[in-house]
Amino acid sequence: MAHWRRVNGVAENSEDAHHPNLVVYRKIEKLIQKMQDDKNGVPVRTVKSFMSKVPSVFTGADLVQWLQRVLDVDQTTAIHLGSLVAAHGYFFPITDHVLTLKDDNTFYRFQTPYFWPSNCWEPENTDYAVYLCKRTMQNKSRLELADYEAENLAKLQRMFSRKWEFIFMQAEAQAKVDKKRDKMERKVLDSQERAFWDVHRPVPGCVNTTEMDIKKLSRINRTCKKKKQTSLSPCTSDQDLQNSEETLQRTDSSHHEHLHFACCSPILFLTRKVEMLRARLEKRQYKTSKVAELLISYCQQYRDYDSFFTPPEGSNPWISDDTSLWEAAKTMSLKDVPVWRVKKWGFSFEDLLKDPLGRDQLGKFLAKEFSEENIRFYVACQDLKALPLNQVPAKAQEIYDEFLSDSSHCPINVDSKTQEITKKKMLNIDRYTFDAAQDHIFLLMRNDSYTRFLKSEQYKELLNPKKKQQSKFLQHLTSFHIG
């Protein structure tokens, strides 16, 4: 929803009815306010355990009894209703990530209104990365990451590898602020923040209640378009324009505001905002018509190579059990290679490398340019990834000695940074030890050697075998005439 009211410029009081889930949220919040009533609400207390205190909690059994008494429903309905309210994050179990209600002595805690779904938070992945990173800095057993959270953190670290240092700085700043809080207050805030993320990044298998279906989203879009047309009417007063400008300013600041940026320094906040604005400028936008044209041209280009659109000569291995066509393609000699197969090498560098004959011809061309070690290194890295694990260390050492070591007899051309990365990875060898060097060589061949190969006489002769035969025949006649 991306902070729906603020992003779409919807006033909090006047346009509540346009939000598809807000009516439900308001009803739930009225019920929550009754639950939190000091006299007639659910009894909230601080429980003493063996070594510490558990502040501001109530049991599931107390809540079920309260729902039965106030709403006049049976036990099953009360548990079902309470589970729905918990799934939206209005209260949560303090020791479990699964937001559901149990009729026992499990302790629950009410969520702070700041994190209520009626505020329409839709946090970004960077916010989630900061939260998980902060959890790893706090040496508390209750803050240890669950298995799925550890996997999410690893994915986010790969996704934001370029700006992970900035995310780490944010997490560190928030952790320092949390340490200054009172111990009991910190316990409550940690559990409330964890519950917020259990709603927006739920445990695998649980339903994300913040998501909306396509019908609701289309209704929101229609409402936004009507509001824009109304706001641009010529009879708008100066006061209205001023109010709309202030609303837009609040939109811009709140949409990118982190959940706890009020606790961090203004420098971090402004730095993050500048980075996000730069990312917007760098993001390329394409028209739908242009994308459609590119897709059509791509399909037309590869149509002749699709066995479903253009039936091959002989049996089609995609619709029969006869694989003789594939076997013939593997064992085919250069003399018998068809022109359409050679033509495909010119579509992209990846198509050339996929074809064994294409790799062989590229290797011969690179040998003339005294850079054959590039294609040999690339093929060796590809073969390494297909080997069994017990053979990987020996093969990796062999590749390193041949192409990257100081005493190698055919060294490849990589920069010092890539060389250092590969040296570090050699300390813990796996199938992907040479990825950095392989990517460097791949780009070098694609941007330099591949373009020269397509312009070479070697490739042109393969595209025009008749012309090659004619030229050989003329040479033979000339030599016969001279003789």
GROMACS .gro file of C-alpha atoms in nm:
model
  483
    1MET     CA    1   0.000   0.000   0.000
    2ALA     CA    2   0.306   0.221   0.041
    3HIS     CA    3   0.165   0.440   0.316
    4TRP     CA    4  -0.160   0.473   0.122
    5ARG     CA    5  -0.313   0.786   0.267
    6ARG     CA    6   0.004   0.989   0.249
    7VAL     CA    7   0.128   0.866  -0.087
    8ASN     CA    8  -0.199   0.923  -0.262
    9GLY     CA    9  -0.269   1.252  -0.087
   10VAL     CA   10  -0.583   1.123   0.083
   11ALA     CA   11  -0.697   1.320   0.385
   12GLU     CA   12  -0.721   1.116   0.702
   13ASN     CA   13  -1.074   1.215   0.797
   14SER     CA   14  -1.248   1.285   0.467
   15GLU     CA   15  -1.149   0.992   0.249
   16ASP     CA   16  -1.136   0.696   0.489
   17ALA     CA   17  -1.416   0.520   0.308
   18HIS     CA   18  -1.208   0.497  -0.012
   19HIS     CA   19  -0.954   0.264   0.148
   20PRO     CA   20  -1.082  -0.094   0.103
   21ASN     CA   21  -0.950  -0.224   0.438
   22LEU     CA   22  -0.984   0.087   0.651
   23VAL     CA   23  -1.345   0.020   0.752
   24VAL     CA   24  -1.239  -0.317   0.893
   25TYR     CA   25  -0.941  -0.158   1.071
   26ARG     CA   26  -1.164   0.102   1.239
   27LYS     CA   27  -1.400  -0.165   1.370
   28ILE     CA   28  -1.110  -0.370   1.505
   29GLU     CA   29  -0.958  -0.063   1.671
   30LYS     CA   30  -1.283   0.016   1.851
   31LEU     CA   31  -1.278  -0.338   1.986
   32ILE     CA   32  -0.910  -0.302   2.086
   33GLN     CA   33  -0.990   0.021   2.273
   34LYS     CA   34  -1.255  -0.165   2.472
   35MET     CA   35  -1.004  -0.441   2.546
   36GLN     CA   36  -0.758  -0.184   2.682
   37ASP     CA   37  -1.013  -0.018   2.909
   38ASP     CA   38  -0.878   0.006   3.265
   39LYS     CA   39  -1.199  -0.108   3.435
   40ASN     CA   40  -1.383  -0.339   3.195
   41GLY     CA   41  -1.103  -0.443   2.961
   42VAL     CA   42  -0.872  -0.743   2.944
   43PRO     CA   43  -0.657  -0.761   3.260
   44VAL     CA   44  -0.302  -0.652   3.168
   45ARG     CA   45  -0.029  -0.709   3.426
   46THR     CA   46   0.343  -0.754   3.480
   47VAL     CA   47   0.433  -1.118   3.545
   48LYS     CA   48   0.731  -1.217   3.756
   49SER     CA   49   0.939  -1.505   3.625
   50PHE     CA   50   1.239  -1.678   3.783
   51MET     CA   51   1.504  -1.418   3.696
   52SER     CA   52   1.314  -1.128   3.539
   53LYS     CA   53   0.980  -0.958   3.487
   54VAL     CA   54   0.752  -0.975   3.183
   55PRO     CA   55   0.578  -0.636   3.152
   56SER     CA   56   0.235  -0.549   3.009
   57VAL     CA   57   0.102  -0.892   2.915
   58PHE     CA   58  -0.226  -1.083   2.929
   59THR     CA   59  -0.308  -1.449   2.871
   60GLY     CA   60  -0.496  -1.598   2.579
   61ALA     CA   61  -0.749  -1.752   2.816
   62ASP     CA   62  -0.832  -1.410   2.965
   63LEU     CA   63  -0.886  -1.263   2.617
   64VAL     CA   64  -1.110  -1.552   2.505
   65GLN     CA   65  -1.325  -1.515   2.818
   66TRP     CA   66  -1.350  -1.140   2.763
   67LEU     CA   67  -1.463  -1.186   2.400
   68GLN     CA   68  -1.721  -1.443   2.507
   69ARG     CA   69  -1.860  -1.212   2.775
   70VAL     CA   70  -1.861  -0.883   2.580
   71LEU     CA   71  -1.960  -1.013   2.235
   72ASP     CA   72  -2.183  -1.295   2.359
   73VAL     CA   73  -2.024  -1.563   2.139
   74ASP     CA   74  -1.913  -1.919   2.202
   75GLN     CA   75  -1.553  -2.026   2.263
   76THR     CA   76  -1.480  -2.136   1.904
   77THR     CA   77  -1.603  -1.807   1.758
   78ALA     CA   78  -1.409  -1.608   2.017
   79ILE     CA   79  -1.083  -1.789   1.932
   80HIS     CA   80  -1.145  -1.744   1.558
   81LEU     CA   81  -1.221  -1.373   1.595
   82GLY     CA   82  -0.918  -1.322   1.821
   83SER     CA   83  -0.692  -1.499   1.570
   84LEU     CA   84  -0.813  -1.269   1.291
   85VAL     CA   85  -0.740  -0.961   1.505
   86ALA     CA   86  -0.395  -1.100   1.594
   87ALA     CA   87  -0.320  -1.172   1.226
   88HIS     CA   88  -0.365  -0.799   1.158
   89GLY     CA   89  -0.110  -0.723   1.429
   90TYR     CA   90  -0.322  -0.556   1.696
   91PHE     CA   91  -0.190  -0.794   1.962
   92PHE     CA   92   0.071  -1.068   1.946
   93PRO     CA   93   0.227  -1.359   2.139
   94ILE     CA   94   0.552  -1.251   2.303
   95THR     CA   95   0.736  -1.579   2.236
   96ASP     CA   96   0.608  -1.685   1.893
   97HIS     CA   97   0.626  -1.545   1.539
   98VAL     CA   98   0.292  -1.702   1.437
   99LEU     CA   99   0.017  -1.446   1.503
  100THR     CA  100  -0.273  -1.651   1.632
  101LEU     CA  101  -0.479  -1.678   1.953
  102LYS     CA  102  -0.467  -1.980   2.183
  103ASP     CA  103  -0.704  -2.044   2.471
  104ASP     CA  104  -0.433  -2.115   2.728
  105ASN     CA  105  -0.179  -1.934   2.946
  106THR     CA  106   0.028  -1.805   2.653
  107PHE     CA  107   0.128  -1.445   2.714
  108TYR     CA  108   0.017  -1.176   2.467
  109ARG     CA  109   0.084  -0.804   2.441
  110PHE     CA  110  -0.106  -0.519   2.272
  111GLN     CA  111   0.059  -0.347   1.976
  112THR     CA  112   0.135   0.024   1.999
  113PRO     CA  113  -0.096   0.240   1.779
  114TYR     CA  114   0.213   0.360   1.588
  115PHE     CA  115   0.235   0.015   1.426
  116TRP     CA  116  -0.138  -0.036   1.365
  117PRO     CA  117  -0.223  -0.132   1.006
  118SER     CA  118  -0.462   0.165   0.982
  119ASN     CA  119  -0.147   0.380   0.952
  120CYS     CA  120  -0.097   0.190   0.624
  121TRP     CA  121   0.272   0.122   0.665
  122GLU     CA  122   0.427  -0.068   0.377
  123PRO     CA  123   0.796  -0.081   0.470
  124GLU     CA  124   1.067  -0.133   0.213
  125ASN     CA  125   1.320  -0.413   0.201
  126THR     CA  126   1.591  -0.173   0.321
  127ASP     CA  127   1.391  -0.117   0.640
  128TYR     CA  128   1.368  -0.493   0.691
  129ALA     CA  129   1.742  -0.529   0.629
  130VAL     CA  130   1.819  -0.263   0.893
  131TYR     CA  131   1.590  -0.438   1.144
  132LEU     CA  132   1.745  -0.783   1.092
  133CYS     CA  133   2.096  -0.639   1.097
  134LYS     CA  134   2.018  -0.464   1.426
  135ARG     CA  135   1.892  -0.792   1.574
  136THR     CA  136   2.227  -0.958   1.501
  137MET     CA  137   2.407  -0.687   1.701
  138GLN     CA  138   2.208  -0.751   2.019
  139ASN     CA  139   2.336  -1.047   2.219
  140LYS     CA  140   2.003  -1.156   2.360
  141SER     CA  141   1.854  -1.503   2.324
  142ARG     CA  142   1.507  -1.355   2.271
  143LEU     CA  143   1.640  -1.152   1.975
  144GLU     CA  144   1.811  -1.437   1.792
  145LEU     CA  145   1.705  -1.468   1.429
  146ALA     CA  146   1.477  -1.752   1.330
  147ASP     CA  147   1.581  -1.974   1.040
  148TYR     CA  148   1.362  -1.796   0.787
  149GLU     CA  149   1.484  -1.456   0.912
  150ALA     CA  150   1.847  -1.563   0.870
  151GLU     CA  151   1.770  -1.671   0.513
  152ASN     CA  152   1.597  -1.338   0.445
  153LEU     CA  153   1.897  -1.151   0.585
  154ALA     CA  154   2.133  -1.341   0.354
  155LYS     CA  155   1.911  -1.263   0.053
  156LEU     CA  156   1.891  -0.895   0.146
  157GLN     CA  157   2.266  -0.878   0.193
  158ARG     CA  158   2.314  -1.006  -0.162
  159MET     CA  159   2.044  -0.772  -0.294
  160PHE     CA  160   2.189  -0.459  -0.128
  161SER     CA  161   2.557  -0.554  -0.141
  162ARG     CA  162   2.656  -0.211  -0.275
  163LYS     CA  163   2.494  -0.016   0.006
  164TRP     CA  164   2.522  -0.271   0.287
  165GLU     CA  165   2.770  -0.050   0.470
  166PHE     CA  166   2.506   0.224   0.488
  167ILE     CA  167   2.244  -0.025   0.614
  168PHE     CA  168   2.488  -0.147   0.879
  169MET     CA  169   2.547   0.212   0.993
  170GLN     CA  170   2.172   0.266   1.033
  171ALA     CA  171   2.135  -0.057   1.232
  172GLU     CA  172   2.429   0.039   1.453
  173ALA     CA  173   2.282   0.383   1.523
  174GLN     CA  174   1.944   0.234   1.616
  175ALA     CA  175   2.108  -0.026   1.840
  176LYS     CA  176   2.291   0.250   2.029
  177VAL     CA  177   1.966   0.440   2.083
  178ASP     CA  178   1.793   0.124   2.207
  179LYS     CA  179   2.066   0.064   2.466
  180LYS     CA  180   1.992   0.402   2.626
  181ARG     CA  181   1.631   0.305   2.696
  182ASP     CA  182   1.503   0.155   3.018
  183LYS     CA  183   1.529  -0.224   3.030
  184MET     CA  184   1.154  -0.286   3.064
  185GLU     CA  185   1.072  -0.031   2.795
  186ARG     CA  186   1.327  -0.190   2.563
  187LYS     CA  187   1.170  -0.532   2.607
  188VAL     CA  188   0.828  -0.401   2.513
  189LEU     CA  189   0.952  -0.203   2.213
  190ASP     CA  190   1.158  -0.496   2.082
  191SER     CA  191   0.858  -0.727   2.095
  192GLN     CA  192   0.630  -0.469   1.927
  193GLU     CA  193   0.877  -0.411   1.647
  194ARG     CA  194   0.918  -0.784   1.597
  195ALA     CA  195   0.539  -0.824   1.580
  196PHE     CA  196   0.521  -0.546   1.320
  197TRP     CA  197   0.757  -0.740   1.095
  198ASP     CA  198   0.570  -1.064   1.164
  199VAL     CA  199   0.271  -0.893   1.000
  200HIS     CA  200   0.457  -0.746   0.700
  201ARG     CA  201   0.715  -1.024   0.655
  202PRO     CA  202   0.526  -1.322   0.801
  203VAL     CA  203   0.658  -1.668   0.873
  204PRO     CA  204   0.653  -1.894   0.563
  205GLY     CA  205   0.310  -2.052   0.540
  206CYS     CA  206   0.127  -1.765   0.713
  207VAL     CA  207  -0.100  -1.524   0.528
  208ASN     CA  208   0.017  -1.165   0.473
  209THR     CA  209  -0.289  -0.963   0.578
  210THR     CA  210  -0.144  -0.637   0.442
  211GLU     CA  211  -0.171  -0.751   0.080
  212MET     CA  212  -0.468  -0.648  -0.135
  213ASP     CA  213  -0.616  -0.822  -0.434
  214ILE     CA  214  -0.627  -0.670  -0.784
  215LYS     CA  215  -0.988  -0.552  -0.752
  216LYS     CA  216  -0.912  -0.343  -0.444
  217LEU     CA  217  -0.601  -0.198  -0.605
  218SER     CA  218  -0.795  -0.099  -0.917
  219ARG     CA  219  -1.055   0.080  -0.702
  220ILE     CA  220  -0.777   0.275  -0.531
  221ASN     CA  221  -0.628   0.377  -0.868
  222ARG     CA  222  -0.963   0.501  -0.992
  223THR     CA  223  -1.009   0.706  -0.674
  224CYS     CA  224  -0.662   0.858  -0.711
  225LYS     CA  225  -0.731   0.964  -1.072
  226LYS     CA  226  -1.055   1.136  -0.970
  227LYS     CA  227  -0.877   1.322  -0.692
  228LYS     CA  228  -0.604   1.442  -0.930
  229GLN     CA  229  -0.863   1.573  -1.176
  230THR     CA  230  -1.049   1.751  -0.896
  231SER     CA  231  -0.731   1.906  -0.752
  232LEU     CA  232  -0.633   2.047  -1.093
  233SER     CA  233  -0.964   2.225  -1.152
  234PRO     CA  234  -0.930   2.598  -1.251
  235CYS     CA  235  -1.144   2.717  -0.959
  236THR     CA  236  -0.896   2.601  -0.694
  237SER     CA  237  -0.819   2.872  -0.441
  238ASP     CA  238  -0.476   2.982  -0.321
  239GLN     CA  239  -0.543   2.831   0.021
  240ASP     CA  240  -0.623   2.493  -0.138
  241LEU     CA  241  -0.304   2.507  -0.342
  242GLN     CA  242  -0.104   2.580  -0.030
  243ASN     CA  243  -0.268   2.291   0.154
  244SER     CA  244  -0.200   2.052  -0.135
  245GLU     CA  245   0.163   2.163  -0.146
  246GLU     CA  246   0.201   2.090   0.225
  247THR     CA  247   0.038   1.750   0.174
  248LEU     CA  248   0.284   1.668  -0.105
  249GLN     CA  249   0.575   1.768   0.116
  250ARG     CA  250   0.448   1.538   0.389
  251THR     CA  251   0.403   1.264   0.129
  252ASP     CA  252   0.761   1.288   0.011
  253SER     CA  253   0.906   1.284   0.360
  254SER     CA  254   0.685   1.015   0.510
  255HIS     CA  255   0.702   0.773   0.216
  256HIS     CA  256   1.076   0.729   0.252
  257GLU     CA  257   1.090   0.773   0.627
  258HIS     CA  258   1.233   0.479   0.813
  259LEU     CA  259   1.037   0.330   1.100
  260HIS     CA  260   1.284   0.460   1.357
  261PHE     CA  261   1.462   0.745   1.179
  262ALA     CA  262   1.345   0.982   1.448
  263CYS     CA  263   1.599   0.810   1.671
  264CYS     CA  264   1.886   0.842   1.421
  265SER     CA  265   2.092   1.143   1.328
  266PRO     CA  266   1.959   1.383   1.062
  267ILE     CA  267   2.275   1.323   0.856
  268LEU     CA  268   2.187   0.954   0.809
  269PHE     CA  269   1.830   1.042   0.718
  270LEU     CA  270   1.935   1.300   0.456
  271THR     CA  271   2.206   1.072   0.317
  272ARG     CA  272   1.953   0.794   0.268
  273LYS     CA  273   1.706   1.028   0.104
  274VAL     CA  274   1.970   1.156  -0.141
  275GLU     CA  275   2.061   0.799  -0.234
  276MET     CA  276   1.700   0.707  -0.301
  277LEU     CA  277   1.642   1.017  -0.515
  278ARG     CA  278   1.954   0.938  -0.718
  279ALA     CA  279   1.831   0.583  -0.766
  280ARG     CA  280   1.505   0.724  -0.904
  281LEU     CA  281   1.695   0.934  -1.157
  282GLU     CA  282   1.906   0.638  -1.267
  283LYS     CA  283   1.606   0.409  -1.311
  284ARG     CA  284   1.532   0.365  -1.679
  285GLN     CA  285   1.171   0.381  -1.792
  286TYR     CA  286   1.039   0.226  -2.111
  287LYS     CA  287   0.715   0.281  -2.293
  288THR     CA  288   0.489  -0.021  -2.324
  289SER     CA  289   0.485   0.014  -2.702
  290LYS     CA  290   0.865   0.004  -2.714
  291VAL     CA  291   0.876  -0.305  -2.494
  292ALA     CA  292   0.618  -0.473  -2.718
  293GLU     CA  293   0.824  -0.394  -3.028
  294LEU     CA  294   1.137  -0.542  -2.870
  295LEU     CA  295   0.948  -0.855  -2.768
  296ILE     CA  296   0.801  -0.901  -3.117
  297SER     CA  297   1.142  -0.856  -3.283
  298TYR     CA  298   1.298  -1.105  -3.041
  299CYS     CA  299   1.029  -1.366  -3.117
  300GLN     CA  300   1.066  -1.312  -3.491
  301GLN     CA  301   1.444  -1.346  -3.465
  302TYR     CA  302   1.431  -1.680  -3.282
  303ARG     CA  303   1.122  -1.819  -3.457
  304ASP     CA  304   1.326  -2.025  -3.705
  305TYR     CA  305   1.513  -2.188  -3.416
  306ASP     CA  306   1.203  -2.300  -3.226
  307SER     CA  307   1.110  -2.657  -3.316
  308PHE     CA  308   0.743  -2.593  -3.233
  309PHE     CA  309   0.713  -2.307  -3.484
  310THR     CA  310   0.955  -2.434  -3.749
  311PRO     CA  311   0.958  -2.815  -3.768
  312PRO     CA  312   1.313  -2.950  -3.816
  313GLU     CA  313   1.421  -3.191  -4.083
  314GLY     CA  314   1.349  -3.544  -3.965
  315SER     CA  315   1.176  -3.626  -3.637
  316ASN     CA  316   1.112  -3.353  -3.383
  317PRO     CA  317   1.272  -3.461  -3.051
  318TRP     CA  318   1.042  -3.227  -2.854
  319ILE     CA  319   0.731  -3.424  -2.950
  320SER     CA  320   0.880  -3.771  -3.001
  321ASP     CA  321   1.124  -4.004  -2.827
  322ASP     CA  322   1.374  -3.986  -3.112
  323THR     CA  323   1.678  -3.776  -3.008
  324SER     CA  324   1.881  -3.843  -3.319
  325LEU     CA  325   1.858  -3.475  -3.418
  326TRP     CA  326   2.028  -3.365  -3.095
  327GLU     CA  327   2.290  -3.638  -3.123
  328ALA     CA  328   2.368  -3.533  -3.481
  329ALA     CA  329   2.406  -3.170  -3.372
  330LYS     CA  330   2.663  -3.272  -3.108
  331THR     CA  331   2.874  -3.482  -3.349
  332MET     CA  332   2.833  -3.257  -3.654
  333SER     CA  333   3.157  -3.147  -3.823
  334LEU     CA  334   3.226  -2.795  -3.941
  335LYS     CA  335   3.183  -2.897  -4.306
  336ASP     CA  336   2.825  -3.012  -4.242
  337VAL     CA  337   2.714  -2.727  -4.016
  338PRO     CA  338   2.411  -2.545  -4.167
  339VAL     CA  339   2.417  -2.173  -4.231
  340TRP     CA  340   2.123  -2.103  -3.996
  341ARG     CA  341   2.323  -2.245  -3.707
  342VAL     CA  342   2.623  -2.023  -3.789
  343LYS     CA  343   2.390  -1.724  -3.827
  344LYS     CA  344   2.267  -1.773  -3.469
  345TRP     CA  345   2.621  -1.711  -3.342
  346GLY     CA  346   2.578  -1.350  -3.447
  347PHE     CA  347   2.264  -1.296  -3.235
  348SER     CA  348   2.453  -1.274  -2.907
  349PHE     CA  349   2.777  -1.379  -2.744
  350GLU     CA  350   2.583  -1.617  -2.519
  351ASP     CA  351   2.444  -1.803  -2.826
  352LEU     CA  352   2.799  -1.840  -2.958
  353LEU     CA  353   2.927  -1.988  -2.631
  354LYS     CA  354   2.633  -2.231  -2.603
  355ASP     CA  355   2.727  -2.397  -2.933
  356PRO     CA  356   3.031  -2.631  -2.909
  357LEU     CA  357   3.123  -2.557  -3.272
  358GLY     CA  358   3.092  -2.185  -3.203
  359ARG     CA  359   3.326  -2.208  -2.903
  360ASP     CA  360   3.573  -2.404  -3.114
  361GLN     CA  361   3.569  -2.142  -3.391
  362LEU     CA  362   3.606  -1.860  -3.140
  363GLY     CA  363   3.903  -2.043  -2.987
  364LYS     CA  364   4.072  -2.067  -3.327
  365PHE     CA  365   4.010  -1.697  -3.389
  366LEU     CA  366   4.150  -1.602  -3.046
  367ALA     CA  367   4.456  -1.821  -3.113
  368LYS     CA  368   4.533  -1.597  -3.414
  369GLU     CA  369   4.509  -1.296  -3.182
  370PHE     CA  370   4.727  -1.464  -2.915
  371SER     CA  371   4.446  -1.460  -2.655
  372GLU     CA  372   4.322  -1.818  -2.670
  373GLU     CA  373   4.372  -1.851  -2.293
  374ASN     CA  374   4.056  -1.642  -2.238
  375ILE     CA  375   3.815  -1.893  -2.390
  376ARG     CA  376   4.007  -2.185  -2.236
  377PHE     CA  377   3.977  -2.027  -1.891
  378TYR     CA  378   3.605  -1.959  -1.939
  379VAL     CA  379   3.533  -2.317  -2.049
  380ALA     CA  380   3.743  -2.455  -1.761
  381CYS     CA  381   3.536  -2.251  -1.511
  382GLN     CA  382   3.213  -2.383  -1.663
  383ASP     CA  383   3.342  -2.741  -1.640
  384LEU     CA  384   3.441  -2.681  -1.277
  385LYS     CA  385   3.082  -2.598  -1.184
  386ALA     CA  386   2.964  -2.935  -1.321
  387LEU     CA  387   3.219  -3.148  -1.134
  388PRO     CA  388   3.144  -3.357  -0.822
  389LEU     CA  389   3.242  -3.185  -0.498
  390ASN     CA  390   3.530  -3.423  -0.423
  391GLN     CA  391   3.699  -3.329  -0.754
  392VAL     CA  392   3.650  -2.952  -0.722
  393PRO     CA  393   3.959  -2.861  -0.509
  394ALA     CA  394   4.207  -3.039  -0.738
  395LYS     CA  395   4.053  -2.894  -1.056
  396ALA     CA  396   4.037  -2.542  -0.905
  397GLN     CA  397   4.404  -2.557  -0.808
  398GLU     CA  398   4.488  -2.674  -1.159
  399ILE     CA  399   4.299  -2.381  -1.314
  400TYR     CA  400   4.465  -2.133  -1.077
  401ASP     CA  401   4.814  -2.265  -1.152
  402GLU     CA  402   4.754  -2.251  -1.526
  403PHE     CA  403   4.585  -1.911  -1.561
  404LEU     CA  404   4.617  -1.697  -1.247
  405SER     CA  405   4.928  -1.785  -1.045
  406ASP     CA  406   5.249  -1.585  -1.071
  407SER     CA  407   5.421  -1.879  -1.241
  408SER     CA  408   5.141  -1.963  -1.490
  409HIS     CA  409   5.253  -2.025  -1.848
  410CYS     CA  410   4.941  -1.869  -2.005
  411PRO     CA  411   4.809  -1.599  -1.765
  412ILE     CA  412   4.478  -1.427  -1.835
  413ASN     CA  413   4.437  -1.050  -1.832
  414VAL     CA  414   4.255  -0.954  -1.509
  415ASP     CA  415   4.289  -0.645  -1.292
  416SER     CA  416   4.455  -0.645  -0.949
  417LYS     CA  417   4.122  -0.622  -0.761
  418THR     CA  418   3.987  -0.935  -0.932
  419GLN     CA  419   4.318  -1.108  -0.869
  420GLU     CA  420   4.296  -1.034  -0.496
  421ILE     CA  421   3.936  -1.152  -0.475
  422THR     CA  422   4.029  -1.480  -0.640
  423LYS     CA  423   4.327  -1.529  -0.408
  424LYS     CA  424   4.104  -1.488  -0.103
  425LYS     CA  425   3.850  -1.735  -0.241
  426MET     CA  426   4.125  -1.990  -0.301
  427LEU     CA  427   4.155  -2.021   0.077
  428ASN     CA  428   3.807  -2.177   0.080
  429ILE     CA  429   3.765  -2.343  -0.258
  430ASP     CA  430   3.424  -2.419  -0.407
  431ARG     CA  431   3.265  -2.434  -0.752
  432TYR     CA  432   3.232  -2.055  -0.767
  433THR     CA  433   3.586  -1.959  -0.667
  434PHE     CA  434   3.662  -1.804  -1.006
  435ASP     CA  435   3.332  -1.621  -1.061
  436ALA     CA  436   3.486  -1.273  -1.041
  437ALA     CA  437   3.764  -1.360  -1.286
  438GLN     CA  438   3.524  -1.547  -1.515
  439ASP     CA  439   3.286  -1.249  -1.530
  440HIS     CA  440   3.578  -1.019  -1.610
  441ILE     CA  441   3.699  -1.242  -1.895
  442PHE     CA  442   3.344  -1.287  -2.024
  443LEU     CA  443   3.293  -0.910  -2.052
  444LEU     CA  444   3.636  -0.871  -2.210
  445MET     CA  445   3.557  -1.128  -2.482
  446ARG     CA  446   3.201  -1.001  -2.538
  447ASN     CA  447   3.295  -0.635  -2.571
  448ASP     CA  448   3.619  -0.680  -2.764
  449SER     CA  449   3.695  -1.019  -2.918
  450TYR     CA  450   3.335  -1.108  -3.013
  451THR     CA  451   3.280  -0.797  -3.227
  452ARG     CA  452   3.607  -0.861  -3.415
  453PHE     CA  453   3.514  -1.227  -3.463
  454LEU     CA  454   3.185  -1.130  -3.633
  455LYS     CA  455   3.376  -0.899  -3.871
  456SER     CA  456   3.648  -1.154  -3.947
  457GLU     CA  457   3.683  -1.340  -4.277
  458GLN     CA  458   3.667  -1.665  -4.083
  459TYR     CA  459   3.305  -1.600  -3.975
  460LYS     CA  460   3.204  -1.455  -4.313
  461GLU     CA  461   3.327  -1.769  -4.491
  462LEU     CA  462   3.119  -1.984  -4.259
  463LEU     CA  463   2.814  -1.770  -4.340
  464ASN     CA  464   2.879  -1.800  -4.716
  465PRO     CA  465   3.019  -2.151  -4.780
  466LYS     CA  466   2.941  -2.130  -5.156
  467LYS     CA  467   3.152  -1.817  -5.191
  468LYS     CA  468   3.436  -1.995  -5.013
  469GLN     CA  469   3.412  -2.292  -5.252
  470GLN     CA  470   3.409  -2.058  -5.553
  471SER     CA  471   3.717  -1.873  -5.431
  472LYS     CA  472   3.902  -2.204  -5.380
  473PHE     CA  473   3.800  -2.318  -5.729
  474LEU     CA  474   3.926  -1.994  -5.883
  475GLN     CA  475   4.256  -2.028  -5.695
  476HIS     CA  476   4.290  -2.384  -5.823
  477LEU     CA  477   4.227  -2.271  -6.183
  478THR     CA  478   4.476  -1.988  -6.151
  479SER     CA  479   4.746  -2.216  -6.014
  480PHE     CA  480   4.672  -2.473  -6.289
  481HIS     CA  481   4.694  -2.205  -6.559
  482ILE     CA  482   5.023  -2.072  -6.423
  483GLY     CA  483   5.162  -2.422  -6.400
   0.00000   0.00000   0.00000
